[in-house]
PDB file of C-alpha atoms in Angstrom:
ATOM      1  CA  UNK E   1       0.011   0.003   0.108  1.00  0.00           C
ATOM      2  CA  UNK E   2       1.132   3.068  -1.220  1.00  0.00           C
ATOM      3  CA  UNK E   3       1.664   6.512   1.261  1.00  0.00           C
ATOM      4  CA  UNK E   4       3.821   9.766   1.505  1.00  0.00           C
ATOM      5  CA  UNK E   5       4.937  11.027   4.884  1.00  0.00           C
ATOM      6  CA  UNK E   6       7.424  13.678   6.286  1.00  0.00           C
ATOM      7  CA  UNK E   7       9.317  14.557   8.684  1.00  0.00           C
ATOM      8  CA  UNK E   8      12.161  18.085   9.811  1.00  0.00           C
ATOM      9  CA  UNK E   9      14.821  18.468  11.176  1.00  0.00           C
ATOM     10  CA  UNK E  10      16.183  21.401  12.679  1.00  0.00           C
ATOM     11  CA  UNK E  11      19.745  21.492  11.001  1.00  0.00           C
ATOM     12  CA  UNK E  12      20.786  24.852  13.001  1.00  0.00           C
ATOM     13  CA  UNK E  13      20.080  23.039  16.319  1.00  0.00           C
ATOM     14  CA  UNK E  14      21.019  19.715  15.887  1.00  0.00           C
ATOM     15  CA  UNK E  15      17.215  17.927  16.601  1.00  0.00           C
ATOM     16  CA  UNK E  16      13.507  17.354  15.816  1.00  0.00           C
ATOM     17  CA  UNK E  17      11.940  19.710  14.220  1.00  0.00           C
ATOM     18  CA  UNK E  18       8.743  20.135  16.804  1.00  0.00           C
ATOM     19  CA  UNK E  19       5.074  21.782  15.897  1.00  0.00           C
ATOM     20  CA  UNK E  20       5.990  23.144  12.183  1.00  0.00           C
ATOM     21  CA  UNK E  21       2.656  23.767  10.153  1.00  0.00           C
ATOM     22  CA  UNK E  22       2.942  21.456   7.034  1.00  0.00           C
ATOM     23  CA  UNK E  23       0.482  22.144   3.864  1.00  0.00           C
ATOM     24  CA  UNK E  24      -0.136  19.636   1.588  1.00  0.00           C
ATOM     25  CA  UNK E  25      -1.724  20.767  -1.858  1.00  0.00           C
ATOM     26  CA  UNK E  26      -2.478  17.989  -4.953  1.00  0.00           C
ATOM     27  CA  UNK E  27      -1.712  20.345  -7.993  1.00  0.00           C
ATOM     28  CA  UNK E  28      -3.441  20.394 -11.881  1.00  0.00           C
ATOM     29  CA  UNK E  29      -1.811  22.291 -13.908  1.00  0.00           C
ATOM     30  CA  UNK E  30      -2.148  25.984 -12.201  1.00  0.00           C
ATOM     31  CA  UNK E  31      -4.998  24.423 -10.291  1.00  0.00           C
ATOM     32  CA  UNK E  32      -3.949  23.944  -6.004  1.00  0.00           C
ATOM     33  CA  UNK E  33      -6.356  22.111  -3.851  1.00  0.00           C
ATOM     34  CA  UNK E  34      -5.763  21.735  -0.469  1.00  0.00           C
ATOM     35  CA  UNK E  35      -5.667  18.178   1.049  1.00  0.00           C
ATOM     36  CA  UNK E  36      -4.537  19.009   4.761  1.00  0.00           C
ATOM     37  CA  UNK E  37      -2.704  20.398   6.878  1.00  0.00           C
ATOM     38  CA  UNK E  38      -1.230  19.159   9.957  1.00  0.00           C
ATOM     39  CA  UNK E  39       1.728  20.315  12.747  1.00  0.00           C
ATOM     40  CA  UNK E  40       4.808  17.654  13.400  1.00  0.00           C
ATOM     41  CA  UNK E  41       4.736  16.343  16.975  1.00  0.00           C
ATOM     42  CA  UNK E  42       7.995  15.788  19.165  1.00  0.00           C
ATOM     43  CA  UNK E  43       9.866  13.409  17.565  1.00  0.00           C
ATOM     44  CA  UNK E  44       9.521  16.223  13.952  1.00  0.00           C
ATOM     45  CA  UNK E  45       7.138  13.802  12.008  1.00  0.00           C
ATOM     46  CA  UNK E  46       3.701  13.516  10.889  1.00  0.00           C
ATOM     47  CA  UNK E  47       1.881  11.406  13.685  1.00  0.00           C
ATOM     48  CA  UNK E  48       0.160   9.313  10.571  1.00  0.00           C
ATOM     49  CA  UNK E  49       0.657   8.901   6.642  1.00  0.00           C
ATOM     50  CA  UNK E  50      -0.007  12.101   5.084  1.00  0.00           C
ATOM     51  CA  UNK E  51      -1.696  10.123   2.555  1.00  0.00           C
ATOM     52  CA  UNK E  52      -2.073   6.713   2.051  1.00  0.00           C
ATOM     53  CA  UNK E  53      -4.034   3.654   0.154  1.00  0.00           C
ATOM     54  CA  UNK E  54      -6.459   4.744  -2.372  1.00  0.00           C
ATOM     55  CA  UNK E  55      -5.854   8.199  -1.353  1.00  0.00           C
ATOM     56  CA  UNK E  56      -2.442   8.554  -2.824  1.00  0.00           C
ATOM     57  CA  UNK E  57      -2.539   9.054  -6.428  1.00  0.00           C
ATOM     58  CA  UNK E  58      -0.321   9.521  -9.104  1.00  0.00           C
ATOM     59  CA  UNK E  59       0.546  13.033  -9.981  1.00  0.00           C
ATOM     60  CA  UNK E  60       2.439  16.147  -8.410  1.00  0.00           C
ATOM     61  CA  UNK E  61       1.545  17.580  -5.062  1.00  0.00           C
ATOM     62  CA  UNK E  62       3.635  20.208  -3.201  1.00  0.00           C
ATOM     63  CA  UNK E  63       4.086  20.501   0.669  1.00  0.00           C
ATOM     64  CA  UNK E  64       4.529  23.587   2.390  1.00  0.00           C
ATOM     65  CA  UNK E  65       6.669  23.880   5.956  1.00  0.00           C
ATOM     66  CA  UNK E  66       6.229  27.115   7.503  1.00  0.00           C
ATOM     67  CA  UNK E  67       9.856  27.224   8.706  1.00  0.00           C
ATOM     68  CA  UNK E  68      10.080  30.504   9.492  1.00  0.00           C
ATOM     69  CA  UNK E  69       7.407  30.676  12.067  1.00  0.00           C
ATOM     70  CA  UNK E  70       9.107  27.693  13.577  1.00  0.00           C
ATOM     71  CA  UNK E  71      12.569  29.023  14.278  1.00  0.00           C
ATOM     72  CA  UNK E  72      10.117  32.881  15.196  1.00  0.00           C
ATOM     73  CA  UNK E  73       8.609  30.043  17.831  1.00  0.00           C
ATOM     74  CA  UNK E  74      11.841  28.919  19.601  1.00  0.00           C
ATOM     75  CA  UNK E  75      13.699  32.276  19.478  1.00  0.00           C
ATOM     76  CA  UNK E  76      15.653  32.506  16.509  1.00  0.00           C
ATOM     77  CA  UNK E  77      16.511  36.376  15.507  1.00  0.00           C
ATOM     78  CA  UNK E  78      16.608  36.710  11.480  1.00  0.00           C
ATOM     79  CA  UNK E  79      16.277  39.988   9.828  1.00  0.00           C
ATOM     80  CA  UNK E  80      13.063  40.982   7.947  1.00  0.00           C
ATOM     81  CA  UNK E  81      11.630  39.351   5.452  1.00  0.00           C
ATOM     82  CA  UNK E  82      12.985  35.789   6.374  1.00  0.00           C
ATOM     83  CA  UNK E  83      16.168  33.989   4.204  1.00  0.00           C
ATOM     84  CA  UNK E  84      14.106  30.976   4.802  1.00  0.00           C
ATOM     85  CA  UNK E  85      10.725  31.355   5.536  1.00  0.00           C
ATOM     86  CA  UNK E  86       7.651  29.213   3.872  1.00  0.00           C
ATOM     87  CA  UNK E  87       9.801  26.372   2.369  1.00  0.00           C
ATOM     88  CA  UNK E  88       8.031  25.159  -0.644  1.00  0.00           C
ATOM     89  CA  UNK E  89       8.793  21.257  -1.502  1.00  0.00           C
ATOM     90  CA  UNK E  90       6.617  20.268  -5.732  1.00  0.00           C
ATOM     91  CA  UNK E  91       7.123  16.919  -6.830  1.00  0.00           C
ATOM     92  CA  UNK E  92       5.447  13.953  -8.670  1.00  0.00           C
ATOM     93  CA  UNK E  93       4.234  10.697  -7.288  1.00  0.00           C
ATOM     94  CA  UNK E  94       5.118   8.161 -10.370  1.00  0.00           C
ATOM     95  CA  UNK E  95       3.601   4.926  -8.105  1.00  0.00           C
ATOM     96  CA  UNK E  96       0.874   5.546  -6.206  1.00  0.00           C
ATOM     97  CA  UNK E  97       1.810   2.274  -4.123  1.00  0.00           C
ATOM     98  CA  UNK E  98       5.337   2.386  -3.617  1.00  0.00           C
ATOM     99  CA  UNK E  99       6.007   5.057  -0.293  1.00  0.00           C
ATOM    100  CA  UNK E 100       7.252   8.561  -0.627  1.00  0.00           C
ATOM    101  CA  UNK E 101       9.072   9.559   1.873  1.00  0.00           C
ATOM    102  CA  UNK E 102       9.877  13.564   2.126  1.00  0.00           C
ATOM    103  CA  UNK E 103      11.788  14.754   4.627  1.00  0.00           C
ATOM    104  CA  UNK E 104      13.111  18.353   5.059  1.00  0.00           C
ATOM    105  CA  UNK E 105      16.455  19.598   6.589  1.00  0.00           C
ATOM    106  CA  UNK E 106      16.406  23.216   7.382  1.00  0.00           C
ATOM    107  CA  UNK E 107      18.144  26.281   9.398  1.00  0.00           C
ATOM    108  CA  UNK E 108      17.625  29.929   9.201  1.00  0.00           C
ATOM    109  CA  UNK E 109      19.707  30.066   5.871  1.00  0.00           C
ATOM    110  CA  UNK E 110      19.325  26.938   4.162  1.00  0.00           C
ATOM    111  CA  UNK E 111      17.493  23.592   3.472  1.00  0.00           C
ATOM    112  CA  UNK E 112      17.091  19.977   1.359  1.00  0.00           C
ATOM    113  CA  UNK E 113      15.044  17.439   0.589  1.00  0.00           C
ATOM    114  CA  UNK E 114      15.959  13.834  -0.629  1.00  0.00           C
ATOM    115  CA  UNK E 115      13.607  10.918  -1.096  1.00  0.00           C
ATOM    116  CA  UNK E 116      14.185   8.955   1.828  1.00  0.00           C
ATOM    117  CA  UNK E 117      12.909   5.768   2.445  1.00  0.00           C
TER     118      UNK E 117
END
């Protein structure tokens, strides 16, 4: 059964990114449809898959991580406007039966992602 999962690592502080707002959208051309909004748990993970089974369809998706709000909440002093604020990751699901893990490694100054397992 296919599923989509995520987690966030705060690379500036060497810990999970806890309580970060994450929005999931399905994309269809220029149209963007909101699917789900979650907040990461204390381990920086979603408590459950963002999508799984029949809800995971092939197509294009977007995850929006509210990283700038997270860093502000934990007291990191960053200039306004923030260099890293909302991190938008667009990706494709080609096999709806596979596990797609899309993590975010983030600091106030940089971010990266990869397809995990």
